[in-house]
GROMACS .gro file of C-alpha atoms in nm:
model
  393
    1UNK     CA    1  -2.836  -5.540   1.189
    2UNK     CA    2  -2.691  -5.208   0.978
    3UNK     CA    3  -2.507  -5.320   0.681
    4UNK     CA    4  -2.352  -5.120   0.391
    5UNK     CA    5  -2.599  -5.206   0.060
    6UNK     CA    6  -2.593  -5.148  -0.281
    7UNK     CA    7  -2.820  -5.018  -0.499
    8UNK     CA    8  -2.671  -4.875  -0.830
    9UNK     CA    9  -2.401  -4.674  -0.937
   10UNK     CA   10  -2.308  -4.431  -0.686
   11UNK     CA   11  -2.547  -4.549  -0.474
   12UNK     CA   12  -2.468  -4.697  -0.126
   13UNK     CA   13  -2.686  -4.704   0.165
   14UNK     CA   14  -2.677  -4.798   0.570
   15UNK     CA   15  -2.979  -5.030   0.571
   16UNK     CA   16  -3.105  -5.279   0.859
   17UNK     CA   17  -3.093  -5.619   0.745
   18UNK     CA   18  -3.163  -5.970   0.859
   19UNK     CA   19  -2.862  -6.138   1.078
   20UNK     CA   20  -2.648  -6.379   0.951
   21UNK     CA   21  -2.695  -6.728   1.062
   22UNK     CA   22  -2.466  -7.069   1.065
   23UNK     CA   23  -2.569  -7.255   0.720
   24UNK     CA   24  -2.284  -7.528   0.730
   25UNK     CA   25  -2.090  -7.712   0.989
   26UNK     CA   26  -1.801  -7.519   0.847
   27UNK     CA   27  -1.886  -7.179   0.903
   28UNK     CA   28  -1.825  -6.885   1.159
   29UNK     CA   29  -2.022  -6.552   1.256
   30UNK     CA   30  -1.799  -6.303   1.296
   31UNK     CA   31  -1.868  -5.945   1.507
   32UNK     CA   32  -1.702  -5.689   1.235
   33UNK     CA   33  -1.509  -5.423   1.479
   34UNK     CA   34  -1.354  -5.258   1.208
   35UNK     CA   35  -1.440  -5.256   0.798
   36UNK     CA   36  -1.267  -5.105   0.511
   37UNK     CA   37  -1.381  -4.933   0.193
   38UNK     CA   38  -1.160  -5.083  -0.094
   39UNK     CA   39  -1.039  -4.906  -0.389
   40UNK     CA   40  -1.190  -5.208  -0.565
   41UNK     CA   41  -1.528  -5.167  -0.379
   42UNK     CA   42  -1.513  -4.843  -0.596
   43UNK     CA   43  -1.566  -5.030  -0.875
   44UNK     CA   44  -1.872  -5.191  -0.793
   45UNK     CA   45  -1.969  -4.818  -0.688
   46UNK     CA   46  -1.933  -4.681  -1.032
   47UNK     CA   47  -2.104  -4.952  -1.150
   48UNK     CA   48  -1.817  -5.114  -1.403
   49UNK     CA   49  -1.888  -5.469  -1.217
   50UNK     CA   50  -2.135  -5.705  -1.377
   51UNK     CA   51  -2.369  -5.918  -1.186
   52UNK     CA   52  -2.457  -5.648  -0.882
   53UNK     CA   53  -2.777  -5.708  -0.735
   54UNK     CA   54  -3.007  -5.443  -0.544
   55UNK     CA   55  -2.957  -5.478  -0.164
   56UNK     CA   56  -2.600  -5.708  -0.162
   57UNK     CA   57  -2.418  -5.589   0.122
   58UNK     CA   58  -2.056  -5.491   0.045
   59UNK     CA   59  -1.707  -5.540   0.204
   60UNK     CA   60  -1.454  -5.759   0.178
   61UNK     CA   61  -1.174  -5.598   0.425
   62UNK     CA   62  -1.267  -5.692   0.771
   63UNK     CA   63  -1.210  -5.858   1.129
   64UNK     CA   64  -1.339  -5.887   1.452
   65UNK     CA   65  -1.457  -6.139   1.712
   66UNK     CA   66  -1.620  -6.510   1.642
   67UNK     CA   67  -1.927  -6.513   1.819
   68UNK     CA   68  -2.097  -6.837   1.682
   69UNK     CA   69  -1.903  -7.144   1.527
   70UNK     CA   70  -2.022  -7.472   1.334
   71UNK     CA   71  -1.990  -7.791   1.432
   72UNK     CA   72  -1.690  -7.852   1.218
   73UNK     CA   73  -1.488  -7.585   1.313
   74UNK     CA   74  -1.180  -7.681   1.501
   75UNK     CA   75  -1.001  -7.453   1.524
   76UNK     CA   76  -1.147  -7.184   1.671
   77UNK     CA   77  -1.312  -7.060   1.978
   78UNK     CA   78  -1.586  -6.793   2.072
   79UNK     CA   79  -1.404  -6.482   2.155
   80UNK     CA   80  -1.130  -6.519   1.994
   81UNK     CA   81  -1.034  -6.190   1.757
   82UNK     CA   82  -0.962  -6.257   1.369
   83UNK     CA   83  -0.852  -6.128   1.053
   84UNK     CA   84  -1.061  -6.267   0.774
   85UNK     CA   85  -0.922  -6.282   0.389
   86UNK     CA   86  -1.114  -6.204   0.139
   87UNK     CA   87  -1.114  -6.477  -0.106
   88UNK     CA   88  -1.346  -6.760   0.040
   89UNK     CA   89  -1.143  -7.096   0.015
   90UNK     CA   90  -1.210  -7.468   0.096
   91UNK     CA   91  -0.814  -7.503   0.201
   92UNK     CA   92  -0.879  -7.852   0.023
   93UNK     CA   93  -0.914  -7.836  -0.356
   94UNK     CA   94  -0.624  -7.890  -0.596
   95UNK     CA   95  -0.538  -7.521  -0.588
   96UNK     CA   96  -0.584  -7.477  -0.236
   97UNK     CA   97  -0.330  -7.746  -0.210
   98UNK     CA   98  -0.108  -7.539  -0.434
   99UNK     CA   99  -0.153  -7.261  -0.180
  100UNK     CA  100  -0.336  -7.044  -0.481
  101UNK     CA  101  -0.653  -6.996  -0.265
  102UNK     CA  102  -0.813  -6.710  -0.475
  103UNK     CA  103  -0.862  -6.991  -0.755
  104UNK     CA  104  -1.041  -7.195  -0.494
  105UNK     CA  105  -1.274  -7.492  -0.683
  106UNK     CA  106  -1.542  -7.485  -0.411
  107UNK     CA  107  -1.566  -7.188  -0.269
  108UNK     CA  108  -1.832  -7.026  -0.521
  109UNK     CA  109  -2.161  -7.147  -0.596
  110UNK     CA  110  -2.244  -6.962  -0.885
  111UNK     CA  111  -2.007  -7.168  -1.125
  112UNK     CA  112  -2.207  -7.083  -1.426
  113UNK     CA  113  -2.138  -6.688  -1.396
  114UNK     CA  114  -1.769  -6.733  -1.367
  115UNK     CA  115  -1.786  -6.975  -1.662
  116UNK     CA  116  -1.930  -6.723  -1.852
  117UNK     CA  117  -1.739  -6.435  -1.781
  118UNK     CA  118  -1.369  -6.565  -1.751
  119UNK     CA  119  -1.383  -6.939  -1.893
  120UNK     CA  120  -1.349  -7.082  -1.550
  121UNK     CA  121  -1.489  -7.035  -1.208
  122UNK     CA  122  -1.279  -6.834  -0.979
  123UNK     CA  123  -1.302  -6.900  -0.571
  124UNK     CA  124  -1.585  -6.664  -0.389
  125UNK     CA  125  -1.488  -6.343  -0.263
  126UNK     CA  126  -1.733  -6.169   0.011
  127UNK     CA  127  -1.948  -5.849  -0.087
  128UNK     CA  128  -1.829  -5.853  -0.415
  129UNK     CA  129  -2.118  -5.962  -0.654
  130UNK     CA  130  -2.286  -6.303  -0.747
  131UNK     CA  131  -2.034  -6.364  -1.064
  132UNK     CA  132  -1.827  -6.451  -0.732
  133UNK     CA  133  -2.034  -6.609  -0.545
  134UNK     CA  134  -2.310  -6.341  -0.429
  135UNK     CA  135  -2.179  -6.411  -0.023
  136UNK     CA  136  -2.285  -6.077   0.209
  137UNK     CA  137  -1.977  -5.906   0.278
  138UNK     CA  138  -1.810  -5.760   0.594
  139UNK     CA  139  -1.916  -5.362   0.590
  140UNK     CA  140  -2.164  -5.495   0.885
  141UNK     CA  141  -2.229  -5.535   1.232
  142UNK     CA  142  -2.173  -5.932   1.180
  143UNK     CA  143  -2.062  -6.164   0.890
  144UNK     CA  144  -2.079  -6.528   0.817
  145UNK     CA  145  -1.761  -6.688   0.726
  146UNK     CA  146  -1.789  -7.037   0.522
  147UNK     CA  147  -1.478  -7.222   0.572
  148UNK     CA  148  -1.387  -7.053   0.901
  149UNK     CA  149  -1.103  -7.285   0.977
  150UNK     CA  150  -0.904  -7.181   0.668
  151UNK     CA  151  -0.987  -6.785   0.648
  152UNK     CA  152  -0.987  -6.650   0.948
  153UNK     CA  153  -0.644  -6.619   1.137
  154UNK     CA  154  -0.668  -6.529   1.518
  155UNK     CA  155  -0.463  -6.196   1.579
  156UNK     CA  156  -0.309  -6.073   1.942
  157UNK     CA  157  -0.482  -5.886   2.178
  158UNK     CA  158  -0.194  -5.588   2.183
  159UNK     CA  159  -0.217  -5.530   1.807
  160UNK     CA  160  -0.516  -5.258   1.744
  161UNK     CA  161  -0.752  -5.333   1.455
  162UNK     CA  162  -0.618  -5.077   1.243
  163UNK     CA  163  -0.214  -5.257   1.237
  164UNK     CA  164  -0.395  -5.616   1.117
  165UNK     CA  165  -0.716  -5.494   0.938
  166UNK     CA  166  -0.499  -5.483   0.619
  167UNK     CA  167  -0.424  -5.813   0.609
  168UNK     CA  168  -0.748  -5.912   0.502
  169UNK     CA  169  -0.677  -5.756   0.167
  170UNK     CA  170  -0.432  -5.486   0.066
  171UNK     CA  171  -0.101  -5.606   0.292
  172UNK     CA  172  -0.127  -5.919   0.083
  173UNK     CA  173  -0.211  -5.763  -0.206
  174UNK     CA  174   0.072  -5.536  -0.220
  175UNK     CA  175   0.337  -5.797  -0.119
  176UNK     CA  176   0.228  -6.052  -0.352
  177UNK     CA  177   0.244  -5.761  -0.648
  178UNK     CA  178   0.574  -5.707  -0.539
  179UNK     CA  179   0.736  -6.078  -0.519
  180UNK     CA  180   0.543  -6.210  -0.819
  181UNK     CA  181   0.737  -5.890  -0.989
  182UNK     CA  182   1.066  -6.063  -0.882
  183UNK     CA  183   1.200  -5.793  -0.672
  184UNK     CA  184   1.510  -5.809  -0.549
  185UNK     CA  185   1.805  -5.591  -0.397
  186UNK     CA  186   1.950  -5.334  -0.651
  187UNK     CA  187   1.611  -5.324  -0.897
  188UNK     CA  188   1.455  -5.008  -0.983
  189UNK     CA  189   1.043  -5.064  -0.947
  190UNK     CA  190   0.804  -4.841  -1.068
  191UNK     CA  191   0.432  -4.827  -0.897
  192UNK     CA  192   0.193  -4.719  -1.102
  193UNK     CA  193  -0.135  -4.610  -0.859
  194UNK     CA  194  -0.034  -4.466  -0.532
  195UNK     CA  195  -0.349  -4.560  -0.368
  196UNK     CA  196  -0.382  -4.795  -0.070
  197UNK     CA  197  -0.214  -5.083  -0.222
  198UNK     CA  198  -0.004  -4.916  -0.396
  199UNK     CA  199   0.140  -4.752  -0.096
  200UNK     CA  200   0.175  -5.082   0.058
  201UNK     CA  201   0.299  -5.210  -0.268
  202UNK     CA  202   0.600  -4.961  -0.236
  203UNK     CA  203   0.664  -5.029   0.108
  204UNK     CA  204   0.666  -5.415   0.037
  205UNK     CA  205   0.923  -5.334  -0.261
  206UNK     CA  206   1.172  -5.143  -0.012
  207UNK     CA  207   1.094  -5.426   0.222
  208UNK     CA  208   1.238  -5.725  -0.032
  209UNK     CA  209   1.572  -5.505  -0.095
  210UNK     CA  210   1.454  -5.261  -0.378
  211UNK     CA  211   1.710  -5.012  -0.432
  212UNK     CA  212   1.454  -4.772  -0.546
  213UNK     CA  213   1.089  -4.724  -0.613
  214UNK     CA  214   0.936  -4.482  -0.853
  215UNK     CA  215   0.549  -4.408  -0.748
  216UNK     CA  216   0.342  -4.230  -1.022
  217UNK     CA  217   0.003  -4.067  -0.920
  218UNK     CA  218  -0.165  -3.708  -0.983
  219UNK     CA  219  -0.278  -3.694  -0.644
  220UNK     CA  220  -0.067  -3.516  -0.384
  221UNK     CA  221  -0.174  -3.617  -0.130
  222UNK     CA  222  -0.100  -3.963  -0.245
  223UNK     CA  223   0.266  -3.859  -0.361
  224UNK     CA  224   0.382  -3.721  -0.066
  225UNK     CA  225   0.302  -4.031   0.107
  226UNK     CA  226   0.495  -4.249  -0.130
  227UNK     CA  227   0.776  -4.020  -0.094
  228UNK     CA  228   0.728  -4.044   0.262
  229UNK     CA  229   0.828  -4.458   0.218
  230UNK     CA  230   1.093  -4.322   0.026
  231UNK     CA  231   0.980  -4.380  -0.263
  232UNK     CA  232   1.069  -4.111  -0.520
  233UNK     CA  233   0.757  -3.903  -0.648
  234UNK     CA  234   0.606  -3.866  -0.982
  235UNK     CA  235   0.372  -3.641  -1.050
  236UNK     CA  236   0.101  -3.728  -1.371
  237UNK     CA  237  -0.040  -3.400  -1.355
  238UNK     CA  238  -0.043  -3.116  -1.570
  239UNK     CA  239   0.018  -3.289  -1.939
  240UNK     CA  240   0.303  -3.525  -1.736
  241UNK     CA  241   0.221  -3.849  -1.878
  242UNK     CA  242   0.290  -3.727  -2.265
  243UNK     CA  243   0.678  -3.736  -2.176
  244UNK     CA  244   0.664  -4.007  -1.933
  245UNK     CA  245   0.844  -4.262  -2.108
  246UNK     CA  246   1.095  -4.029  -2.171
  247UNK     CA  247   1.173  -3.950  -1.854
  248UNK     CA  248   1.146  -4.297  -1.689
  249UNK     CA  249   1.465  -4.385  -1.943
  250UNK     CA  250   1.638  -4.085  -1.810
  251UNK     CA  251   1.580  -4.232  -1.454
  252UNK     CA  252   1.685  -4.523  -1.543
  253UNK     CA  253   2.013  -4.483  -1.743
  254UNK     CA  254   1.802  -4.573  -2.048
  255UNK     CA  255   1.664  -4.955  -1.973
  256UNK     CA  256   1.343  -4.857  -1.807
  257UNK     CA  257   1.226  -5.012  -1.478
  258UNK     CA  258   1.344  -5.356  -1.411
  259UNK     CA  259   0.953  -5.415  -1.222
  260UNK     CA  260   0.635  -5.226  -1.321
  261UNK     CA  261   0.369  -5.272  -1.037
  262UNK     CA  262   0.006  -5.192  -1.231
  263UNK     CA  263  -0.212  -5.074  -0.906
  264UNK     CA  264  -0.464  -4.880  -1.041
  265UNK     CA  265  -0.698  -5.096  -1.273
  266UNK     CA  266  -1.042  -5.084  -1.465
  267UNK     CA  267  -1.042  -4.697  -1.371
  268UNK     CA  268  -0.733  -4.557  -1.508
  269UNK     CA  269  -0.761  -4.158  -1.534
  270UNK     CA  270  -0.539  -3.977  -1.780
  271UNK     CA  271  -0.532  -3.736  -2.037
  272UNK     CA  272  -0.386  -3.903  -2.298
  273UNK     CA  273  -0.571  -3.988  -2.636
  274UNK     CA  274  -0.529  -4.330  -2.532
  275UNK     CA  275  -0.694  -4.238  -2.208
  276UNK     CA  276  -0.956  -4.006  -2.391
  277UNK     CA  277  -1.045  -4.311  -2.624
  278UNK     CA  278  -1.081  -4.538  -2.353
  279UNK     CA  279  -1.376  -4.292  -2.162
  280UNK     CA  280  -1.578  -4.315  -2.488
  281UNK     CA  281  -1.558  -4.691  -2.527
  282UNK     CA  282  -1.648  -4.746  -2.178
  283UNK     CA  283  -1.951  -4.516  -2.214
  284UNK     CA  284  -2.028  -4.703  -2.537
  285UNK     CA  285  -2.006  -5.029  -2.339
  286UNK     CA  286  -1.745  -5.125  -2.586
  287UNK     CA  287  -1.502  -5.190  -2.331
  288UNK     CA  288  -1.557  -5.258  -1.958
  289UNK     CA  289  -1.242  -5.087  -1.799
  290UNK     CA  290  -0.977  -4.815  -1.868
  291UNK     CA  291  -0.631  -4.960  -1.903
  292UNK     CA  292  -0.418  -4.607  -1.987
  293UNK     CA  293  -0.163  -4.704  -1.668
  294UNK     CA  294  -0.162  -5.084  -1.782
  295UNK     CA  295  -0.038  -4.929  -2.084
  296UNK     CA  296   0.206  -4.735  -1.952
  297UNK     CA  297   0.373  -5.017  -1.742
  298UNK     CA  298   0.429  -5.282  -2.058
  299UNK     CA  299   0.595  -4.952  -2.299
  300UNK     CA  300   0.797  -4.827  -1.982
  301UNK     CA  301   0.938  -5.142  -1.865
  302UNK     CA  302   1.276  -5.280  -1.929
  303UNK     CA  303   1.359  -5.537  -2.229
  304UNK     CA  304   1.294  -5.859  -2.029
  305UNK     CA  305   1.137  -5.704  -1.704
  306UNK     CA  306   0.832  -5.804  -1.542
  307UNK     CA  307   0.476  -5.629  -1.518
  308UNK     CA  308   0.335  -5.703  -1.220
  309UNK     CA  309  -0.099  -5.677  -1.205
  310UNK     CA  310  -0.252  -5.572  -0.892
  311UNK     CA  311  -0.568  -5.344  -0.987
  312UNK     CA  312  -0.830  -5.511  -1.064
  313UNK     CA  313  -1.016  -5.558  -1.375
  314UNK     CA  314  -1.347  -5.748  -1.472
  315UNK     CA  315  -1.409  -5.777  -1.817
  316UNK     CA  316  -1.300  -5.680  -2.129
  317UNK     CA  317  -1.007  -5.379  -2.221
  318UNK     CA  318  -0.906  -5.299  -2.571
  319UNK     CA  319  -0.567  -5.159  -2.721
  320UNK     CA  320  -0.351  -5.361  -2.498
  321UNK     CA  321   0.019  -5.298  -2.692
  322UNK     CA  322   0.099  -5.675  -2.699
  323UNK     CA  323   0.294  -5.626  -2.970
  324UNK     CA  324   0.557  -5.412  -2.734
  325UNK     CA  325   0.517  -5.714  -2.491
  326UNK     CA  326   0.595  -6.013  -2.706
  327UNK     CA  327   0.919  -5.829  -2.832
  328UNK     CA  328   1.050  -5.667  -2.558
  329UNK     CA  329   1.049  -6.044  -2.355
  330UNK     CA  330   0.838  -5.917  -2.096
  331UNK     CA  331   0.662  -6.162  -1.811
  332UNK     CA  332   0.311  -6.079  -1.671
  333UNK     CA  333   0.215  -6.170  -1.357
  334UNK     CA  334  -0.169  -6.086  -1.220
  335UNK     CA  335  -0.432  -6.206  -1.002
  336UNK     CA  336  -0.672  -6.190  -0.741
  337UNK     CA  337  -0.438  -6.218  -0.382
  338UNK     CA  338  -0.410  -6.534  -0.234
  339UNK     CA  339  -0.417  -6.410   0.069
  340UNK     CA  340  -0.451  -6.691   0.277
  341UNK     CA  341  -0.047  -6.777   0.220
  342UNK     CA  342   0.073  -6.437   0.324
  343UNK     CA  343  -0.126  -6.366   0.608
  344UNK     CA  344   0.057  -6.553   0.898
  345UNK     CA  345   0.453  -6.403   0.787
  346UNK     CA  346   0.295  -6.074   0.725
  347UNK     CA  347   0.120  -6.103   1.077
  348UNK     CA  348   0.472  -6.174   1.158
  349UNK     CA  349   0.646  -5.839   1.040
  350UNK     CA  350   0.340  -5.608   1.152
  351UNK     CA  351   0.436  -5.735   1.540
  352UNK     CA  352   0.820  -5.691   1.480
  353UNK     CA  353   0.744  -5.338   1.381
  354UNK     CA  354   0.906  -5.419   1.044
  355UNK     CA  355   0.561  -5.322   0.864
  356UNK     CA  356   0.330  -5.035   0.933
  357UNK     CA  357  -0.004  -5.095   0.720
  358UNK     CA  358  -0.205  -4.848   0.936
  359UNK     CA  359   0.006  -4.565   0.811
  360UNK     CA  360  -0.213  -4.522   0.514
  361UNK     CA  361  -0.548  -4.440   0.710
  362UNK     CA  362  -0.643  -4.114   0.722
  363UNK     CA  363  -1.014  -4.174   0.802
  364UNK     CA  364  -1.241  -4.368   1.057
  365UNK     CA  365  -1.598  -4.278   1.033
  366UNK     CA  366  -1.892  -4.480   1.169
  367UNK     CA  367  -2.057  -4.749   1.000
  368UNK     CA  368  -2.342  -4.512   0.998
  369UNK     CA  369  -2.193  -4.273   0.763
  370UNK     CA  370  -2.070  -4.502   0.514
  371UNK     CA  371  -2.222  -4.387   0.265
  372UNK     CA  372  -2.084  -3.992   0.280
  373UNK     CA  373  -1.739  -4.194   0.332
  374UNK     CA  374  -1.813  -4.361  -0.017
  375UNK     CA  375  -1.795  -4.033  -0.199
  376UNK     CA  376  -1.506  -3.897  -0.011
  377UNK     CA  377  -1.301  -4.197  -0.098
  378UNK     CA  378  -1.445  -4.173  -0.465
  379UNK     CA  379  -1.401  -3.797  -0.521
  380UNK     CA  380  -1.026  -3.819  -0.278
  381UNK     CA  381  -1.166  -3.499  -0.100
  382UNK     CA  382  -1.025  -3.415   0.251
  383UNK     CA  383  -0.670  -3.591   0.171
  384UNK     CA  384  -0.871  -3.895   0.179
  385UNK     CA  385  -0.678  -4.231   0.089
  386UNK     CA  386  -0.799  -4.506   0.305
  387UNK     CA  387  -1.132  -4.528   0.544
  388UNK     CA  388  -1.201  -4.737   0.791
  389UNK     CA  389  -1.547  -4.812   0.917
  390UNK     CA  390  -1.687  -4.882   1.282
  391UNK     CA  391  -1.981  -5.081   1.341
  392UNK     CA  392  -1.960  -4.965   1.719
  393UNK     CA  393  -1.943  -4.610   1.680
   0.00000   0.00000   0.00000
C-alpha cells in the first residue's frame, strides 16, 4: 500500500509498504478516505522530535471505513465509517477511567522512552515516533487501530469527511484549550497561533460565550480568517510584537486577557531577542523548542488568569518567566487532547450546524503528492492553512 514515510528533516516520501494486519483481538483495519497533515506533524518534519526512525509512516488525523475487525471487537461492524482519535487508549486504565485518555497506562509499548524523556509514560499516539509508541500512522491507504472499540466513533453517512475529519485531532484540541482556559461569557481570550487549531480554538471560545477573542499571527492569510470567526485581528508583523504588551493592556482596559490560548508551540517565530536567542540555542541543541509566544501569553495575561497550552512541545525550553507566573497567580493548563471525551458532543454540534471545522481547509491533494503538500504547509505558500490528503485520488 502507499503510505506517507519519513526519512529526516524535511524529508517525506510516498513509499509502498507492507499492509497492515490484525495483531490483537482488540484491533481494527481501517480504509483511510481522508488524512490530514498536522501542524504538529511539522514538527517531526523539521526534525525537533526525538526518537524518529527511517521509514515510520506518519499521520495521526484520519477516518474512513473498518474493513477487518478482531475477535474482541464489539462494537463495530465491517463497513461502518469512523473517526479515529489520535491518542491510542485502553478505555480501561485508571486514567482512562478518569476520562484523561491521552495519559493512557497501556496504550504504549515503549514505556522506557517515555520514562526517559518526561518521567512517566504517556498513552501511544499513531505516526508520531517510538518515544510514543512507534504505531504506523493514518497518512495511508489503510491503518490498524489497537483498541478499536474505544477510538474509533462511527460517523453518519450525510456528513462528508471533511465536516468530521477534525475530530480526530484539532476540533478536540481546540475545545479542550478553550474550556481548560475557563472560558466563559463576558471574558476577553487571546489566541496566540492562528493556525488550524487555533482557528478552531477561536471558534470554540465564541462558542462557550466569549465576549471577545483576540487572534495574534503574522500570517494574513491566517488573520483574515480569525477575523472572519470574529475574532479581532492582530497582526505580529513588521516589529509588532516589541509593543505587544502594551497594546493588549490598552485592549483590555489595562488587566490583560482574562484567557491566553498558547497554539503555536516548539516552533515559535519572532523577532524578538528572546526569539533571536531561542534560534541559536536550538541550533546549539541547547534547547529543543522555541517558546517566544509561550512567553508572550504568561507576561500578557491578567493577574489571576489562566494560560491555556495547546501547541505542542517535546523536550526541553529555557527562559520560561516563572517568576511573572508565580506572582501574577496565574493557572496553567496543557496537554496532549483527550480526545476520546469530546468526540461524541462535538459530533453533536458539527450535525446541528453549530460548528463548521471544514472551514479551515483550503487544500485537498492526493495522497500521492504528499510530500509537495508537506512543504506548502511548512513554507504557508498558496494561502495554505490546512491540507487534506486522499488515498483514492
Amino acid at each position: 500500500m502507499k503510505a506517507v514515510c519519513w526519512y529526516g528533516k524535511d524529508d517525506v516520501r510516498v513509499q509502498d509498504v507492507p499492509e497492515p494486519r490484525i495483531l490483537n483481538p482488540r484491533d481494527a483495519l481501517v480504509e483511510i478516505t481522508s488524512t490530514a497533515i498536522c501542524g504538529s506533524d511539522l514538527h517531526l518534519y523539521h526534525g525537533f522530535m526525538p526518537t524518529m526512525q527511517r521509514g515510520d509512516v506518519l499521520g495521526h488525523e484520519f477516518m474512513g471505513r473498518v474493513v477487518a475487525v478482531g475477535s474482541a471487537v464489539e462494537t463495530l461492524h465491517l463497513g461502518d465509517r469512523v473517526v479515529v482519535a489520535f491518542p491510542i487508549a485502553c478505555g480501561q486504565c485508571w486514567y482512562c477511567q478518569r476520562g484523561e485518555t491521552s495519559l493512557c497506562d497501556n496504550s504504549n509499548p515503549n514505556v522506557h522512552l517515555g520514562d526517559h524523556l518526561f518521567g512517566h509514560a504517556t498513552c501511544g499516539i499513531f505516526g508520531y515516533s517510538h518515544a510514543v509508541g512507534g504505531y504506523a500512522g493514518g497518512q495511508a491507504e489503510l491503518v490498524r487501530v489497537p483498541f478499536a472499540d474505544v477510538g474509533c466513533l462511527k460517523v453518519p453517512e450525510r456528513l462528508p469527511d471533511a465536516s468530521v475529519l477534525f475530530l480526530s485531532d484539532i476540533l478536540p484540541t481546540g475545545w479542550m484549550a478553550a474550556e481548560q482556559g475557563g472560558v466563559g461569557p463576558g471574558e476577553v481570550v487571546a489566541v496566540w497561533g492562528c493556525g488550524p487549531v487555533g482557528q478552531l480554538a477561536i471558534r470554540s471560545a465564541f462558542a462557550m460565550g466569549a465576549d471577545r477573542v483576540l487572534a495574534l499571527d503574522s500570517v494574513p492569510d491566517r488573520l483574515q480568517l480569525a477575523s472572519d470567526a470574529g475574532a479581532e485581528a492582530i497582526d505580529l508583523r513588521d516589529g509588532a510584537e516589541r509593543g505587544l504588551l502594551d497594546h493588549l493592556r490598552l485592549l483590555t482596559g489595562g488587566r490583560g486577557p482574562d484567557v491566553c490560548i498558547e497554539a503555536v508551540g516548539l516552533e515559535a517565530h519572532g523577532g524578538t531577542l528572546d526569539a533571536l536567542y531561542d534560534r541559536a540555542a536550538a541550533a546549539l541543541l541547547l534547547e529543543t523548542g522555541r517558546p517566544a509566544a509561550l512567553r508572550q501569553a504568561i507576561l500578557a495575561c491578567r493577574k489571576g488568569g489562566t494560560v491555556s497550552m495547546a501547541g505542542v512541545f517535546g523536550g526541553i525550553v529555557d527562559k520560561i518567566p516563572f517568576g511573572a507566573a508565580f506572582n501574577k497567580g496565574l493557572t496553567f493548563k496543557m496537554g496532549q487532547t483527550h480526545v476520546h471525551r469530546y468526540m461524541a458532543p462535538l459530533l453533536d454540534k458539527i450535525a446541528q450546524g453549530e460548528l463548521k471545522p471544514d472551514v479551515i481547509v483550503t487544500h485537498r491533494v492526493p495522497l500521492s503528492e504528499a510530500a509537495d503538500a508537506y512543504a506548502m504547509f511548512a513554507d504557508r505558500r498558496d494561502g495554505c492553512i490546512k491540507v487534506v490528503l486522499d488515498p483514492a485520488a
